[in-house]
């Protein structure tokens, strides 16, 4: 009997990319060339190398993506090892991005993963423009907002305020919390961006200080009392370090005393860590399910082998029967897709915030105006124009190099073009909360030929 033909490593992928279908995208052109182009030219950035990020790197590499990069600012901790399967005990203290990239490349031949051990804000905007798709595996609303703003900053609109397809930077966002998770596709200008649906995320729980100090009612109140009030009373001038075991043990001991005083049960060391560090429970199975959904959507966007998700998937693993999820059994997985609508007035994925200026306004005056503009509210702004740094707040070398532009008219710095788009990066003050952010600004200079009344009347 003749030996059976060896199974191709891309056999399953070929079923999607080499055959036509009824649910394919309008640009889908099946064939070997598509598969080869996907492996050679598609560039995907994975943001985050934690529980979800590890799964994403593995799944993307096994799905035919050969050119991957990953960015993460964290180092590996012992508590990561139960679910972040790419890490080992000997990796504790090493950068997550570097170890994750190394492990996947060891197991999947032909894939090249470039790690970046830094904050996402440390990379300039053009760094993100080099990728075809950005996949998010983050656990922070602030980080998601920043990457969303960066991706939307590349979006350009035509004269009729229609988004130009060639400037769209697709994102696939995943998130998990315990047995729940979500996956969604964000195509700036077409689908809702992260800012359009920021209301989906519940506000972070905050405890009134008067409750903590006078009438604690549960274990979390006792822990936050020790953390926010008692620590400053005893350690005046010394900052609390949540990663210092001695500091955490002190808070735990004080919380136990507080709980005993008021007869409140339930204070444990693990709960103390969770409350103080705002740890979200993570389960490996949930990460795997959401990562699979995100990877499939990434493959759809890159190849057109199927229509993409429209546009928000939620998943819940159940261990009990619940009317909310309408399970028929005692265990199962419930998924649901919801199509949300883009906010036409979104300040991030819309055409941009309209700002009208005189031609004599200097760059310094313009930066000061951003602090007062109700639609921007940005301090310490750095300004770029078509990739050129007009003024950079940091690092000091760039600040010194661009400082001379501050006293020049912005009109001259924009090559005397009557209307165009700038990008501002800085600290956004919103609802008494500060966060890093990026805004797209449509600057129109008054009194210049070619600027119509319609230009002046439009807005974001």
Short mmCIF file of C-alpha atoms in Angstrom, two decimals, residues 29-383:
data_model
loop_
_atom_site.label_atom_id
_atom_site.label_comp_id
_atom_site.label_asym_id
_atom_site.label_seq_id
_atom_site.Cartn_x
_atom_site.Cartn_y
_atom_site.Cartn_z
CA UNK A 29 -10.29 36.17 -4.49
CA UNK A 30 -9.59 32.57 -3.47
CA UNK A 31 -6.35 30.90 -4.42
CA UNK A 32 -2.82 30.02 -3.42
CA UNK A 33 -1.73 33.59 -4.11
CA UNK A 34 -4.08 34.90 -1.43
CA UNK A 35 -2.69 32.47 1.14
CA UNK A 36 0.90 33.34 0.23
CA UNK A 37 0.21 37.09 0.31
CA UNK A 38 -1.44 36.75 3.72
CA UNK A 39 1.65 35.04 5.10
CA UNK A 40 4.14 37.37 3.45
CA UNK A 41 2.57 40.82 3.59
CA UNK A 42 -0.09 40.97 6.33
CA UNK A 43 1.28 42.70 9.43
CA UNK A 44 -0.63 42.45 12.71
CA UNK A 45 0.13 44.23 15.98
CA UNK A 46 -1.00 42.54 19.20
CA UNK A 47 -1.39 45.05 22.03
CA UNK A 48 -1.01 43.29 25.36
CA UNK A 49 0.81 40.06 26.21
CA UNK A 50 -1.23 38.94 29.22
CA UNK A 51 -3.82 36.18 29.42
CA UNK A 52 -5.65 37.19 26.24
CA UNK A 53 -2.51 38.45 24.47
CA UNK A 54 -0.74 35.09 24.86
CA UNK A 55 -3.72 33.32 23.30
CA UNK A 56 -3.88 35.85 20.46
CA UNK A 57 -0.21 35.43 19.56
CA UNK A 58 -0.55 31.65 19.49
CA UNK A 59 -3.79 31.65 17.49
CA UNK A 60 -2.62 34.23 14.95
CA UNK A 61 0.65 32.37 14.37
CA UNK A 62 -1.24 29.10 13.84
CA UNK A 63 -3.70 30.84 11.46
CA UNK A 64 -1.09 31.72 8.88
CA UNK A 65 0.05 35.18 10.02
CA UNK A 66 3.84 35.23 9.81
CA UNK A 67 4.60 38.89 10.55
CA UNK A 68 3.49 39.75 14.06
CA UNK A 69 4.57 42.31 16.64
CA UNK A 70 3.54 42.58 20.28
CA UNK A 71 3.76 45.48 22.73
CA UNK A 72 3.42 45.27 26.51
CA UNK A 73 4.94 47.25 29.39
CA UNK A 74 4.58 44.61 32.12
CA UNK A 75 6.92 42.02 33.57
CA UNK A 76 5.88 38.48 34.44
CA UNK A 77 4.61 37.84 37.97
CA UNK A 78 4.04 34.54 39.75
CA UNK A 79 0.28 35.17 39.76
CA UNK A 80 0.29 35.21 35.93
CA UNK A 81 1.40 31.61 35.58
CA UNK A 82 -1.98 29.94 36.16
CA UNK A 83 -3.48 31.30 32.92
CA UNK A 84 -0.75 32.96 30.82
CA UNK A 85 0.45 29.66 29.42
CA UNK A 86 3.51 30.94 27.51
CA UNK A 87 5.32 31.80 30.76
CA UNK A 88 7.28 29.56 33.16
CA UNK A 89 8.49 29.97 36.72
CA UNK A 90 11.99 30.86 35.52
CA UNK A 91 10.48 33.74 33.48
CA UNK A 92 9.24 35.68 36.53
CA UNK A 93 10.59 39.23 36.35
CA UNK A 94 11.19 39.16 32.58
CA UNK A 95 9.25 41.32 30.08
CA UNK A 96 6.03 39.64 28.96
CA UNK A 97 6.32 40.74 25.33
CA UNK A 98 9.83 39.32 24.91
CA UNK A 99 9.11 35.95 26.51
CA UNK A 100 5.77 35.52 24.71
CA UNK A 101 7.34 36.25 21.32
CA UNK A 102 10.20 33.84 21.99
CA UNK A 103 7.92 30.97 23.07
CA UNK A 104 5.58 31.22 20.07
CA UNK A 105 8.47 31.39 17.61
CA UNK A 106 9.95 28.27 19.22
CA UNK A 107 6.71 26.32 18.65
CA UNK A 108 5.49 27.69 15.29
CA UNK A 109 8.02 27.51 12.49
CA UNK A 110 8.28 30.36 10.02
CA UNK A 111 6.60 33.01 12.16
CA UNK A 112 8.49 36.17 13.08
CA UNK A 113 7.34 38.11 16.16
CA UNK A 114 8.97 41.40 17.15
CA UNK A 115 8.47 42.29 20.84
CA UNK A 116 8.28 45.83 22.25
CA UNK A 117 8.78 46.19 26.00
CA UNK A 118 7.41 49.69 26.57
CA UNK A 119 4.27 51.75 27.15
CA UNK A 120 1.93 52.15 24.20
CA UNK A 121 2.32 55.93 24.52
CA UNK A 122 6.09 55.62 24.03
CA UNK A 123 5.64 54.75 20.35
CA UNK A 124 5.00 57.55 17.89
CA UNK A 125 1.82 57.53 15.85
CA UNK A 126 3.52 56.37 12.65
CA UNK A 127 4.61 53.16 14.37
CA UNK A 128 0.97 52.04 14.50
CA UNK A 129 0.39 53.04 10.88
CA UNK A 130 2.78 50.32 9.69
CA UNK A 131 0.28 47.56 10.54
CA UNK A 132 -2.66 46.30 8.54
CA UNK A 133 -4.66 45.26 11.62
CA UNK A 134 -4.36 45.95 15.35
CA UNK A 135 -5.56 43.24 17.76
CA UNK A 136 -6.23 44.33 21.34
CA UNK A 137 -5.81 42.06 24.35
CA UNK A 138 -6.03 44.72 27.04
CA UNK A 139 -7.59 44.97 30.49
CA UNK A 140 -7.63 48.77 30.69
CA UNK A 141 -10.25 51.19 29.41
CA UNK A 142 -7.65 53.97 29.22
CA UNK A 143 -5.31 51.87 27.05
CA UNK A 144 -8.15 50.89 24.73
CA UNK A 145 -9.19 54.52 24.37
CA UNK A 146 -5.65 55.53 23.46
CA UNK A 147 -5.17 52.85 20.78
CA UNK A 148 -8.65 53.59 19.43
CA UNK A 149 -7.78 57.28 19.11
CA UNK A 150 -4.50 56.45 17.37
CA UNK A 151 -6.18 54.16 14.84
CA UNK A 152 -8.94 56.68 14.19
CA UNK A 153 -6.38 59.44 13.68
CA UNK A 154 -5.33 57.81 10.39
CA UNK A 155 -8.88 58.03 9.04
CA UNK A 156 -9.42 60.68 6.39
CA UNK A 157 -12.67 62.02 4.99
CA UNK A 158 -13.40 63.32 1.49
CA UNK A 159 -15.02 66.66 0.73
CA UNK A 160 -18.46 65.15 1.37
CA UNK A 161 -17.40 63.86 4.82
CA UNK A 162 -17.38 60.26 3.63
CA UNK A 163 -14.56 58.11 5.07
CA UNK A 164 -11.83 57.11 2.63
CA UNK A 165 -11.47 53.32 2.67
CA UNK A 166 -7.72 53.29 2.08
CA UNK A 167 -7.16 55.24 5.33
CA UNK A 168 -9.13 52.88 7.59
CA UNK A 169 -7.12 51.02 10.23
CA UNK A 170 -9.17 47.99 11.38
CA UNK A 171 -9.02 46.86 15.00
CA UNK A 172 -10.19 43.66 16.67
CA UNK A 173 -10.81 44.14 20.38
CA UNK A 174 -11.19 41.36 22.93
CA UNK A 175 -11.80 41.46 26.66
CA UNK A 176 -12.57 38.98 29.42
CA UNK A 177 -13.82 39.11 32.99
CA UNK A 178 -14.31 35.83 34.79
CA UNK A 179 -16.73 33.70 32.75
CA UNK A 180 -17.75 36.63 30.54
CA UNK A 181 -16.03 38.09 27.51
CA UNK A 182 -16.47 40.11 24.35
CA UNK A 183 -14.97 40.34 20.87
CA UNK A 184 -15.67 43.12 18.44
CA UNK A 185 -14.59 44.53 15.11
CA UNK A 186 -13.85 48.24 14.83
CA UNK A 187 -13.47 49.72 11.37
CA UNK A 188 -13.08 53.49 11.89
CA UNK A 189 -15.63 55.45 9.91
CA UNK A 190 -17.84 52.40 9.31
CA UNK A 191 -18.53 50.70 12.63
CA UNK A 192 -18.74 52.30 16.09
CA UNK A 193 -15.31 52.99 17.56
CA UNK A 194 -14.46 52.34 21.20
CA UNK A 195 -15.44 55.88 22.18
CA UNK A 196 -18.84 55.54 20.48
CA UNK A 197 -19.70 52.70 22.87
CA UNK A 198 -17.76 53.72 25.98
CA UNK A 199 -21.06 53.52 27.88
CA UNK A 200 -20.91 49.72 27.59
CA UNK A 201 -18.29 49.65 30.34
CA UNK A 202 -19.70 50.07 33.85
CA UNK A 203 -18.13 52.81 35.99
CA UNK A 204 -15.42 51.68 38.38
CA UNK A 205 -16.70 51.11 41.90
CA UNK A 206 -15.67 53.88 44.28
CA UNK A 207 -16.33 53.97 48.02
CA UNK A 208 -17.18 57.24 49.82
CA UNK A 209 -14.46 58.04 52.34
CA UNK A 210 -17.07 58.75 55.02
CA UNK A 211 -18.35 55.17 54.67
CA UNK A 212 -14.84 53.76 54.92
CA UNK A 213 -14.02 55.86 57.99
CA UNK A 214 -17.27 55.59 59.92
CA UNK A 215 -19.67 52.86 58.79
CA UNK A 216 -17.93 50.02 56.92
CA UNK A 217 -20.42 47.37 55.80
CA UNK A 218 -18.33 44.72 54.03
CA UNK A 219 -14.81 43.33 53.70
CA UNK A 220 -13.91 45.61 50.80
CA UNK A 221 -14.69 48.68 52.93
CA UNK A 222 -12.26 47.45 55.61
CA UNK A 223 -9.53 46.82 53.05
CA UNK A 224 -9.93 50.23 51.41
CA UNK A 225 -9.89 51.90 54.83
CA UNK A 226 -6.49 50.35 55.55
CA UNK A 227 -5.28 51.17 52.06
CA UNK A 228 -6.56 54.74 51.56
CA UNK A 229 -6.79 56.13 55.10
CA UNK A 230 -4.76 54.15 57.60
CA UNK A 231 -1.66 53.87 55.41
CA UNK A 232 -1.25 57.64 55.10
CA UNK A 233 -1.82 58.11 58.82
CA UNK A 234 0.94 55.66 59.76
CA UNK A 235 3.32 56.05 56.79
CA UNK A 236 3.14 59.78 56.16
CA UNK A 237 5.11 60.69 53.04
CA UNK A 238 5.75 57.07 51.96
CA UNK A 239 3.92 55.99 48.83
CA UNK A 240 2.08 52.69 48.93
CA UNK A 241 3.51 50.12 46.50
CA UNK A 242 0.92 47.45 45.57
CA UNK A 243 3.68 45.20 44.24
CA UNK A 244 5.57 45.24 47.55
CA UNK A 245 4.60 42.11 49.58
CA UNK A 246 5.40 43.86 52.89
CA UNK A 247 3.09 46.77 52.03
CA UNK A 248 0.29 44.41 50.99
CA UNK A 249 0.70 42.32 54.16
CA UNK A 250 0.45 45.47 56.28
CA UNK A 251 -2.80 46.48 54.60
CA UNK A 252 -4.17 42.97 55.07
CA UNK A 253 -3.33 42.94 58.79
CA UNK A 254 -4.93 46.36 59.34
CA UNK A 255 -8.02 45.31 57.35
CA UNK A 256 -8.41 42.22 59.56
CA UNK A 257 -8.29 44.40 62.68
CA UNK A 258 -10.87 46.76 61.19
CA UNK A 259 -13.15 43.87 60.24
CA UNK A 260 -12.95 42.33 63.71
CA UNK A 261 -13.81 45.69 65.28
CA UNK A 262 -17.05 45.92 63.28
CA UNK A 263 -17.82 42.19 63.19
CA UNK A 264 -17.38 41.91 59.41
CA UNK A 265 -16.28 38.51 57.98
CA UNK A 266 -14.53 37.71 54.69
CA UNK A 267 -11.21 39.61 54.75
CA UNK A 268 -8.56 37.40 53.13
CA UNK A 269 -5.13 38.11 51.71
CA UNK A 270 -6.24 37.27 48.16
CA UNK A 271 -9.27 39.56 48.49
CA UNK A 272 -6.97 42.31 49.78
CA UNK A 273 -4.83 41.97 46.65
CA UNK A 274 -7.91 42.01 44.44
CA UNK A 275 -9.42 45.14 46.00
CA UNK A 276 -6.19 47.13 46.25
CA UNK A 277 -4.89 46.26 42.77
CA UNK A 278 -8.36 46.17 41.18
CA UNK A 279 -7.64 42.67 39.91
CA UNK A 280 -10.23 41.35 37.48
CA UNK A 281 -10.73 37.59 37.79
CA UNK A 282 -9.32 35.81 34.75
CA UNK A 283 -10.08 32.29 33.53
CA UNK A 284 -7.98 30.55 30.90
CA UNK A 285 -10.98 29.00 29.12
CA UNK A 286 -12.63 32.40 28.63
CA UNK A 287 -9.40 33.83 27.22
CA UNK A 288 -9.16 30.93 24.77
CA UNK A 289 -12.74 31.36 23.51
CA UNK A 290 -12.48 35.13 23.04
CA UNK A 291 -9.05 34.84 21.41
CA UNK A 292 -10.43 32.33 18.91
CA UNK A 293 -13.22 34.76 17.99
CA UNK A 294 -10.77 37.67 17.64
CA UNK A 295 -8.36 35.63 15.51
CA UNK A 296 -11.15 34.51 13.19
CA UNK A 297 -12.27 38.12 12.71
CA UNK A 298 -8.68 39.17 12.01
CA UNK A 299 -8.42 36.47 9.34
CA UNK A 300 -11.72 37.59 7.81
CA UNK A 301 -10.57 41.22 7.60
CA UNK A 302 -7.18 40.32 6.13
CA UNK A 303 -8.45 37.85 3.52
CA UNK A 304 -12.14 38.61 2.93
CA UNK A 305 -12.86 34.85 3.30
CA UNK A 306 -16.10 35.68 5.11
CA UNK A 307 -18.17 38.64 6.18
CA UNK A 308 -16.99 40.13 9.45
CA UNK A 309 -18.81 40.26 12.75
CA UNK A 310 -21.53 42.93 12.97
CA UNK A 311 -20.12 44.10 15.26
CA UNK A 312 -20.06 43.16 18.98
CA UNK A 313 -19.99 39.59 20.30
CA UNK A 314 -20.56 38.74 23.94
CA UNK A 315 -19.95 35.32 25.46
CA UNK A 316 -20.74 33.79 28.83
CA UNK A 317 -19.77 30.38 30.17
CA UNK A 318 -22.33 29.06 32.61
CA UNK A 319 -22.00 26.58 35.46
CA UNK A 320 -25.60 26.98 36.64
CA UNK A 321 -28.96 27.27 34.96
CA UNK A 322 -29.95 30.91 34.53
CA UNK A 323 -33.02 32.54 32.99
CA UNK A 324 -30.97 35.49 31.75
CA UNK A 325 -28.91 33.41 29.34
CA UNK A 326 -31.74 30.94 28.60
CA UNK A 327 -29.73 27.77 28.99
CA UNK A 328 -31.40 24.43 28.51
CA UNK A 329 -28.81 22.55 30.54
CA UNK A 330 -26.82 23.04 33.67
CA UNK A 331 -23.62 23.90 31.82
CA UNK A 332 -22.96 25.61 28.53
CA UNK A 333 -21.74 28.56 26.49
CA UNK A 334 -24.02 31.40 25.47
CA UNK A 335 -22.96 33.81 22.71
CA UNK A 336 -24.80 36.75 21.24
CA UNK A 337 -23.96 39.28 18.53
CA UNK A 338 -25.26 42.84 18.78
CA UNK A 339 -24.96 45.43 16.03
CA UNK A 340 -24.29 48.85 17.52
CA UNK A 341 -24.61 52.08 15.55
CA UNK A 342 -21.79 54.53 14.96
CA UNK A 343 -22.09 57.90 16.70
CA UNK A 344 -22.04 60.41 13.85
CA UNK A 345 -20.89 63.13 16.25
CA UNK A 346 -18.05 61.09 17.80
CA UNK A 347 -15.03 63.27 18.52
CA UNK A 348 -12.62 60.40 17.84
CA UNK A 349 -13.78 58.56 14.69
CA UNK A 350 -15.64 61.51 13.15
CA UNK A 351 -14.12 63.99 10.69
CA UNK A 352 -12.42 65.80 13.58
CA UNK A 353 -13.00 68.69 15.93
CA UNK A 354 -13.42 71.89 13.93
CA UNK A 355 -11.24 74.78 15.10
CA UNK A 356 -11.35 78.17 13.37
CA UNK A 357 -8.22 80.32 13.57
CA UNK A 358 -6.78 83.58 12.35
CA UNK A 359 -3.66 83.24 10.26
CA UNK A 360 -1.70 85.13 12.92
CA UNK A 361 -2.27 82.58 15.72
CA UNK A 362 1.01 81.10 16.86
CA UNK A 363 1.55 77.44 17.65
CA UNK A 364 1.92 78.31 21.36
CA UNK A 365 -1.41 80.16 21.35
CA UNK A 366 -3.03 77.23 19.56
CA UNK A 367 -1.79 74.76 22.21
CA UNK A 368 -3.15 77.04 24.95
CA UNK A 369 -6.53 77.16 23.18
CA UNK A 370 -6.82 73.37 23.34
CA UNK A 371 -6.99 73.55 27.14
CA UNK A 372 -10.12 75.69 26.98
CA UNK A 373 -11.91 74.14 23.99
CA UNK A 374 -14.89 72.19 25.47
CA UNK A 375 -14.56 69.47 22.81
CA UNK A 376 -10.82 68.95 23.39
CA UNK A 377 -9.85 69.88 26.99
CA UNK A 378 -6.25 68.79 26.42
CA UNK A 379 -3.21 69.94 28.38
CA UNK A 380 0.49 69.50 27.58
CA UNK A 381 -0.34 68.86 23.92
CA UNK A 382 2.18 67.67 21.35
CA UNK A 383 1.26 68.60 17.77
#
